[in-house]
Amino acid sequence: MLLEIERLTLHFGGLAALNGVNLSVGERELLALIGPNGAGKTCVLNCISGLYRPGAGQIRFNGQDVTGLRPDQVAQLGVGRSFQHVELFRQLNVLQNVLLGRHLHIRSSLILDGIWWGPARREELAHRRPVEQILELLQLDSLADRPVSELPYGVQKLVGIARALAMEPKLLLLDEPSAGMNRQDKEHLARVLLRIKELLHIPMLWVEHDMELVADLADRVQVLHYGQEIVQGRPHEVLRHAEVVRVYLGHSSAQN
Amino acid sequence: MAMDRHKKIGQKAHASSQAWPGLRRQGILQWLALALLLAFPFIVNPFLLDLANLIALASIGALALNILIGWAGLISLGHAALLGAGAFTVGIMIEEFGAPIWITVPAAAGMGAAIGFVVGLPSVRLKGLYLAVSTLALHFIVVFLGGEYQTHHNLSTGIVIPDPALGPFVLSDRRAWFYVLVLAAAAATVFSVNLLRTRTGRAWLALRDRDIAASAIGVNLTAYKLAAFVVSAAMTSFAGALTAYYQHFVAVEAFSFFLTIQYVAMVLVGGPGSIAGAIVGAAFVIALPQGVNLAISSLSVPPQLKIYTFAVNYALFGLLMGGFLLFEPGGLVRLAVRLWGRLEALLPTATAVELRRPGRAQGPLQLKDDAMAAFTTASSTTDCLLDVAGLTVSYSGLALAVDHLSIRVPAGSIVALLGANGAGKTTTLRAISGFLPTETARITSGTIRFDGQLLDGLAPDRIARSGAVLVPERDKIFATLTVEQNLSIVPTSAPSGNRRAALREAIATYFPILQERQRQLAGYLSGGERQQLAMASALLRDPRLLLVDELSLGLAPALVQELMRLLEVLRRELALTILLVEQNAAAALNIADYAYILSTGRLVKQGPAKELLADAAVQELYLGVSASRRSYRQTAVEQRQ
């Protein structure tokens, strides 16, 4: 398993956000993490990427214990992520945002950057190539020089994924990529997810509220409720599970 | 082909990241400018030459401060101290060892870097005002140490610095100084431009904008914040060292706190984050007092009033800084760009404004002037609690966000405003609730009437007090307060204590989860609980019209259904009228009486909710129902072939 989480707990004051969560993501796997609001889905992602420090439990990535590392250290090890509320650098254009994803791969120093000398210049140009390929893969290449703040929300979400892909991650964490998207945006997103999985072979841990997307694309689904896992398994089994329908889907959705 | 495009994208990125694209433009003008620059010391009088030299010196310091404030978003009030540290390093090294310039200036920069590192350490934990105050300590330490050195060495009037010599060449002439200083300022500029367009500069901008996202892509926040302090401080002390040589003199009085304020002003007035802005700001702040003096001496001011010149200077300085902060945070550079845009728009051929209008919808949906419009035309204005007529909103005077929109919300109804992202729904809601100015947008035409009263132009608090209350999409709760505190800070609009108690009781009934969580910090609530807290806060204001922005965003399907049903109940129980802006059209149409559909700022369809629910085109475009009933996986595979 590429990512293994054991008995993860997280408290905010007296409130238990995560209560002994176990979770694992295998090579090339697309794991959807679903559950009601407040179930702790985003907390799991934030613990993995080092934004929260779990109270107990262990997170192993690629065989290495990453529990409690700083966000940039986790990123260095190969975990990329997108955010629920986009979190793009609004003053920069699409290309610069995605180029920032190359940060860890560019090896030049501040002084060399300042005088635009040798390696700084060569690298700066060389790293535009993979960025351009990613933009092409996500069909964002025509928007490269547009400021991100001018783009529709759905496109911004894709730029956030592109930025994470530019890191060449070994694991991609996606936090509700489809929130705020319309049907066309979602179809595009589905295409992007399948390309990431089939062409780049990057495994993904995917927090999602759109059950149609989850049912169509996920390899496996895990359901969280009040910081605890209640069910996991193949999408069609999990989404029919009585407990899941009761706490999460509601009755009218179950008819679909 | 791919290479071609690759190059093009690269070039575009260069152009956009360069604050001074003119540097690249070849042509006669450039050579002329260069010739003028070279001839400058010989064609101006000594006064102007001295002014130019001081501006060149100041622009190095301003560029340095711009790195810190403009790019890394770190505020420092230790700038005068760093200039002083550079100058005193030179003075002391000359006084003690008679060190030559090629040793003293690098030593001063090194001293600056070391101080920058130490001063930067608190920035790892502190932000904003706290950081600024912690850097202030540096100021007093340097001033104290400098003063002590002067007293102990009987240099109470200051340390005298001889003309610097590099081998046989002695730098004494102000003209020679001009070339040296312009070269130094140019080097600082090029250094800045290069930093901004490479990895380091991007990382700074990233941590300034979104430090969490920056760390998630691998930017080491501590290292980059410290680096910003070190680089900025080294540059500043370098400028301080040159100033010492140029002025022939180092005295502690020269590094007052006012000097720090002047440098902060250079960055703010020029335009934070802009390289050209730092230079223009430096020129402006240095030249301003001279301009005032000139103006006062050219006017026939009585001599006894001339002693107030300095007061005029200070006052003008304060006014300008305040003015820029309030009205043009982009500084002189943005102001120039804007004025240029205005000028272009005035020219008869200019069509730029028209061209930037978002494309009109040409989809299958077109507004039909048919019977469905009864909702909008038959009823008279008085029946409508909210009446929006011909509303047009534009952002920064350019892009149209909402284009001649008319909607009506009769009392007691639930009306939905639907459409994709960027359709203008939220903008419309902001226009109604008075929040447009926070988005640099404004209403260019149209009226908004609430209960017969004109709302446009009123401040948000006035609008809320009149009974139209917004449940915002974001920033809807106060994260550092408890749930209980969040509810108790809501200003009372309810006329009597009874009504307020009734509202409190309704909230306890309809939002039981808030009761359970009342002692918890609101920041720890889940997305769904936050939404309920926001709704409860809005209800406490005793609204007649509830404006709900994206209720469903990020919520679980079951919860969306539940909250939508709750809205219906609240409408009935509290006699509310509700205008609902929704991305999730299906959920909204289930409870709405009537709906309007927007696309790129224009109304494309309206009608009773039931009819829209049954409409095939609406289903395909807005309800997320695939016309061919294909799954996402199928569409994805088909697209690829």
PDB file of C-alpha atoms in Angstrom, chain B residues 331-481:
ATOM      1  CA  GLY B 331      -0.285  53.223  -6.059  1.00  0.00           C
ATOM      2  CA  LEU B 332       0.987  55.704  -8.635  1.00  0.00           C
ATOM      3  CA  VAL B 333       1.687  52.967 -11.147  1.00  0.00           C
ATOM      4  CA  ARG B 334      -1.906  51.723 -11.131  1.00  0.00           C
ATOM      5  CA  LEU B 335      -3.148  55.295 -11.190  1.00  0.00           C
ATOM      6  CA  ALA B 336      -1.096  55.952 -14.320  1.00  0.00           C
ATOM      7  CA  VAL B 337      -2.402  52.788 -15.981  1.00  0.00           C
ATOM      8  CA  ARG B 338      -5.965  53.776 -15.140  1.00  0.00           C
ATOM      9  CA  LEU B 339      -5.606  57.333 -16.359  1.00  0.00           C
ATOM     10  CA  TRP B 340      -4.089  56.018 -19.562  1.00  0.00           C
ATOM     11  CA  GLY B 341      -7.076  53.703 -19.959  1.00  0.00           C
ATOM     12  CA  ARG B 342      -9.465  56.639 -19.472  1.00  0.00           C
ATOM     13  CA  LEU B 343      -7.558  58.634 -22.038  1.00  0.00           C
ATOM     14  CA  GLU B 344      -7.744  55.810 -24.551  1.00  0.00           C
ATOM     15  CA  ALA B 345     -11.454  55.386 -23.936  1.00  0.00           C
ATOM     16  CA  LEU B 346     -11.959  59.081 -24.738  1.00  0.00           C
ATOM     17  CA  LEU B 347     -10.381  58.700 -28.146  1.00  0.00           C
ATOM     18  CA  PRO B 348     -13.045  58.277 -30.830  1.00  0.00           C
ATOM     19  CA  THR B 349     -11.688  54.971 -32.150  1.00  0.00           C
ATOM     20  CA  ALA B 350     -11.523  53.251 -28.810  1.00  0.00           C
ATOM     21  CA  THR B 351     -13.866  50.296 -28.476  1.00  0.00           C
ATOM     22  CA  ALA B 352     -11.995  48.508 -25.727  1.00  0.00           C
ATOM     23  CA  VAL B 353     -14.817  48.778 -23.224  1.00  0.00           C
ATOM     24  CA  GLU B 354     -17.342  47.243 -25.561  1.00  0.00           C
ATOM     25  CA  LEU B 355     -15.017  44.404 -26.536  1.00  0.00           C
ATOM     26  CA  ARG B 356     -14.466  43.202 -23.005  1.00  0.00           C
ATOM     27  CA  ARG B 357     -18.121  42.532 -22.383  1.00  0.00           C
ATOM     28  CA  PRO B 358     -18.614  38.814 -21.770  1.00  0.00           C
ATOM     29  CA  GLY B 359     -19.969  36.887 -24.730  1.00  0.00           C
ATOM     30  CA  ARG B 360     -23.722  36.796 -24.971  1.00  0.00           C
ATOM     31  CA  ALA B 361     -25.439  33.521 -24.434  1.00  0.00           C
ATOM     32  CA  GLN B 362     -26.301  31.824 -27.670  1.00  0.00           C
ATOM     33  CA  GLY B 363     -27.419  28.550 -26.207  1.00  0.00           C
ATOM     34  CA  PRO B 364     -30.728  26.901 -26.825  1.00  0.00           C
ATOM     35  CA  LEU B 365     -32.303  28.979 -24.079  1.00  0.00           C
ATOM     36  CA  GLN B 366     -33.777  32.294 -25.132  1.00  0.00           C
ATOM     37  CA  LEU B 367     -36.097  34.423 -23.105  1.00  0.00           C
ATOM     38  CA  LYS B 368     -39.612  34.115 -24.451  1.00  0.00           C
ATOM     39  CA  ASP B 369     -42.026  36.966 -23.868  1.00  0.00           C
ATOM     40  CA  ASP B 370     -44.863  34.623 -23.209  1.00  0.00           C
ATOM     41  CA  ALA B 371     -47.437  33.942 -20.562  1.00  0.00           C
ATOM     42  CA  MET B 372     -44.819  32.836 -18.047  1.00  0.00           C
ATOM     43  CA  ALA B 373     -43.805  36.441 -17.669  1.00  0.00           C
ATOM     44  CA  ALA B 374     -47.053  37.078 -15.820  1.00  0.00           C
ATOM     45  CA  PHE B 375     -45.081  36.784 -12.641  1.00  0.00           C
ATOM     46  CA  THR B 376     -43.053  39.791 -13.666  1.00  0.00           C
ATOM     47  CA  THR B 377     -45.374  42.111 -15.542  1.00  0.00           C
ATOM     48  CA  ALA B 378     -48.919  41.741 -14.283  1.00  0.00           C
ATOM     49  CA  SER B 379     -48.322  42.427 -10.643  1.00  0.00           C
ATOM     50  CA  SER B 380     -47.710  46.048  -9.813  1.00  0.00           C
ATOM     51  CA  THR B 381     -44.580  47.214  -8.024  1.00  0.00           C
ATOM     52  CA  THR B 382     -46.349  47.471  -4.720  1.00  0.00           C
ATOM     53  CA  ASP B 383     -47.052  43.739  -4.619  1.00  0.00           C
ATOM     54  CA  CYS B 384     -43.375  42.983  -4.910  1.00  0.00           C
ATOM     55  CA  LEU B 385     -41.278  43.059  -1.786  1.00  0.00           C
ATOM     56  CA  LEU B 386     -38.155  43.194  -3.935  1.00  0.00           C
ATOM     57  CA  ASP B 387     -38.129  44.747  -7.365  1.00  0.00           C
ATOM     58  CA  VAL B 388     -34.905  44.827  -9.359  1.00  0.00           C
ATOM     59  CA  ALA B 389     -35.210  46.706 -12.626  1.00  0.00           C
ATOM     60  CA  GLY B 390     -32.613  46.877 -15.394  1.00  0.00           C
ATOM     61  CA  LEU B 391     -29.736  46.200 -13.025  1.00  0.00           C
ATOM     62  CA  THR B 392     -26.315  46.489 -14.661  1.00  0.00           C
ATOM     63  CA  VAL B 393     -23.141  45.884 -12.665  1.00  0.00           C
ATOM     64  CA  SER B 394     -19.593  46.216 -13.916  1.00  0.00           C
ATOM     65  CA  TYR B 395     -16.282  45.274 -12.372  1.00  0.00           C
ATOM     66  CA  SER B 396     -13.552  47.947 -12.291  1.00  0.00           C
ATOM     67  CA  GLY B 397     -15.532  49.826 -14.902  1.00  0.00           C
ATOM     68  CA  LEU B 398     -14.797  47.229 -17.556  1.00  0.00           C
ATOM     69  CA  ALA B 399     -16.318  43.766 -17.556  1.00  0.00           C
ATOM     70  CA  LEU B 400     -20.102  43.574 -17.242  1.00  0.00           C
ATOM     71  CA  ALA B 401     -21.031  41.085 -14.550  1.00  0.00           C
ATOM     72  CA  VAL B 402     -24.769  41.677 -14.707  1.00  0.00           C
ATOM     73  CA  ASP B 403     -26.456  43.080 -17.777  1.00  0.00           C
ATOM     74  CA  HIS B 404     -29.909  44.701 -17.586  1.00  0.00           C
ATOM     75  CA  LEU B 405     -31.362  42.212 -15.172  1.00  0.00           C
ATOM     76  CA  SER B 406     -34.927  42.565 -13.932  1.00  0.00           C
ATOM     77  CA  ILE B 407     -36.306  40.274 -11.251  1.00  0.00           C
ATOM     78  CA  ARG B 408     -39.277  40.478  -8.941  1.00  0.00           C
ATOM     79  CA  VAL B 409     -39.809  38.791  -5.634  1.00  0.00           C
ATOM     80  CA  PRO B 410     -43.423  39.003  -4.366  1.00  0.00           C
ATOM     81  CA  ALA B 411     -43.966  39.000  -0.620  1.00  0.00           C
ATOM     82  CA  GLY B 412     -44.197  35.502   0.817  1.00  0.00           C
ATOM     83  CA  SER B 413     -42.642  33.750  -2.172  1.00  0.00           C
ATOM     84  CA  ILE B 414     -39.463  31.749  -2.631  1.00  0.00           C
ATOM     85  CA  VAL B 415     -37.686  32.829  -5.784  1.00  0.00           C
ATOM     86  CA  ALA B 416     -34.573  31.092  -7.096  1.00  0.00           C
ATOM     87  CA  LEU B 417     -31.808  32.716  -9.113  1.00  0.00           C
ATOM     88  CA  LEU B 418     -29.999  29.959 -11.008  1.00  0.00           C
ATOM     89  CA  GLY B 419     -27.127  29.609 -13.421  1.00  0.00           C
ATOM     90  CA  ALA B 420     -23.575  28.353 -13.774  1.00  0.00           C
ATOM     91  CA  ASN B 421     -20.620  29.877 -11.980  1.00  0.00           C
ATOM     92  CA  GLY B 422     -19.781  33.292 -13.314  1.00  0.00           C
ATOM     93  CA  ALA B 423     -23.363  33.832 -14.457  1.00  0.00           C
ATOM     94  CA  GLY B 424     -23.702  36.852 -12.164  1.00  0.00           C
ATOM     95  CA  LYS B 425     -25.935  35.358  -9.472  1.00  0.00           C
ATOM     96  CA  THR B 426     -23.748  36.216  -6.526  1.00  0.00           C
ATOM     97  CA  THR B 427     -22.997  39.651  -7.977  1.00  0.00           C
ATOM     98  CA  THR B 428     -26.735  40.326  -8.147  1.00  0.00           C
ATOM     99  CA  LEU B 429     -27.125  39.314  -4.536  1.00  0.00           C
ATOM    100  CA  ARG B 430     -24.206  41.515  -3.518  1.00  0.00           C
ATOM    101  CA  ALA B 431     -25.775  44.418  -5.383  1.00  0.00           C
ATOM    102  CA  ILE B 432     -29.029  43.930  -3.477  1.00  0.00           C
ATOM    103  CA  SER B 433     -27.350  43.558  -0.099  1.00  0.00           C
ATOM    104  CA  GLY B 434     -24.933  46.450  -0.622  1.00  0.00           C
ATOM    105  CA  PHE B 435     -21.690  44.471  -0.669  1.00  0.00           C
ATOM    106  CA  LEU B 436     -20.570  45.392  -4.173  1.00  0.00           C
ATOM    107  CA  PRO B 437     -17.950  47.991  -3.168  1.00  0.00           C
ATOM    108  CA  THR B 438     -15.940  45.289  -1.379  1.00  0.00           C
ATOM    109  CA  GLU B 439     -15.487  43.660  -4.786  1.00  0.00           C
ATOM    110  CA  THR B 440     -14.511  46.859  -6.639  1.00  0.00           C
ATOM    111  CA  ALA B 441     -17.714  46.544  -8.598  1.00  0.00           C
ATOM    112  CA  ARG B 442     -20.509  49.075  -8.969  1.00  0.00           C
ATOM    113  CA  ILE B 443     -24.013  49.454 -10.273  1.00  0.00           C
ATOM    114  CA  THR B 444     -23.852  51.375 -13.534  1.00  0.00           C
ATOM    115  CA  SER B 445     -27.577  51.479 -14.195  1.00  0.00           C
ATOM    116  CA  GLY B 446     -30.888  50.157 -12.936  1.00  0.00           C
ATOM    117  CA  THR B 447     -32.732  50.311  -9.644  1.00  0.00           C
ATOM    118  CA  ILE B 448     -33.272  48.040  -6.680  1.00  0.00           C
ATOM    119  CA  ARG B 449     -36.414  48.638  -4.654  1.00  0.00           C
ATOM    120  CA  PHE B 450     -37.144  46.879  -1.403  1.00  0.00           C
ATOM    121  CA  ASP B 451     -40.629  47.479  -0.065  1.00  0.00           C
ATOM    122  CA  GLY B 452     -40.819  50.550  -2.260  1.00  0.00           C
ATOM    123  CA  GLN B 453     -37.593  52.021  -0.906  1.00  0.00           C
ATOM    124  CA  LEU B 454     -34.539  52.459  -3.152  1.00  0.00           C
ATOM    125  CA  LEU B 455     -31.660  50.305  -1.916  1.00  0.00           C
ATOM    126  CA  ASP B 456     -28.883  51.074  -4.376  1.00  0.00           C
ATOM    127  CA  GLY B 457     -26.103  53.102  -2.825  1.00  0.00           C
ATOM    128  CA  LEU B 458     -27.021  52.218   0.741  1.00  0.00           C
ATOM    129  CA  ALA B 459     -24.426  50.669   3.044  1.00  0.00           C
ATOM    130  CA  PRO B 460     -24.830  46.960   3.900  1.00  0.00           C
ATOM    131  CA  ASP B 461     -25.788  47.637   7.525  1.00  0.00           C
ATOM    132  CA  ARG B 462     -28.573  50.016   6.474  1.00  0.00           C
ATOM    133  CA  ILE B 463     -29.952  47.453   4.059  1.00  0.00           C
ATOM    134  CA  ALA B 464     -29.841  44.721   6.673  1.00  0.00           C
ATOM    135  CA  ARG B 465     -31.618  46.990   9.154  1.00  0.00           C
ATOM    136  CA  SER B 466     -34.368  47.682   6.649  1.00  0.00           C
ATOM    137  CA  GLY B 467     -35.108  43.942   6.608  1.00  0.00           C
ATOM    138  CA  ALA B 468     -33.215  42.448   3.650  1.00  0.00           C
ATOM    139  CA  VAL B 469     -30.640  40.141   5.256  1.00  0.00           C
ATOM    140  CA  LEU B 470     -27.937  38.180   3.490  1.00  0.00           C
ATOM    141  CA  VAL B 471     -26.732  34.672   4.325  1.00  0.00           C
ATOM    142  CA  PRO B 472     -23.347  34.891   2.612  1.00  0.00           C
ATOM    143  CA  GLU B 473     -21.588  32.192   0.658  1.00  0.00           C
ATOM    144  CA  ARG B 474     -18.261  32.574   2.477  1.00  0.00           C
ATOM    145  CA  ASP B 475     -16.987  34.322   5.598  1.00  0.00           C
ATOM    146  CA  LYS B 476     -20.342  33.660   7.076  1.00  0.00           C
ATOM    147  CA  ILE B 477     -19.281  33.040  10.672  1.00  0.00           C
ATOM    148  CA  PHE B 478     -16.750  34.373  13.161  1.00  0.00           C
ATOM    149  CA  ALA B 479     -14.365  31.461  13.533  1.00  0.00           C
ATOM    150  CA  THR B 480     -12.674  32.597  16.740  1.00  0.00           C
ATOM    151  CA  LEU B 481     -15.939  33.094  18.645  1.00  0.00           C
TER     152      LEU B 481
END
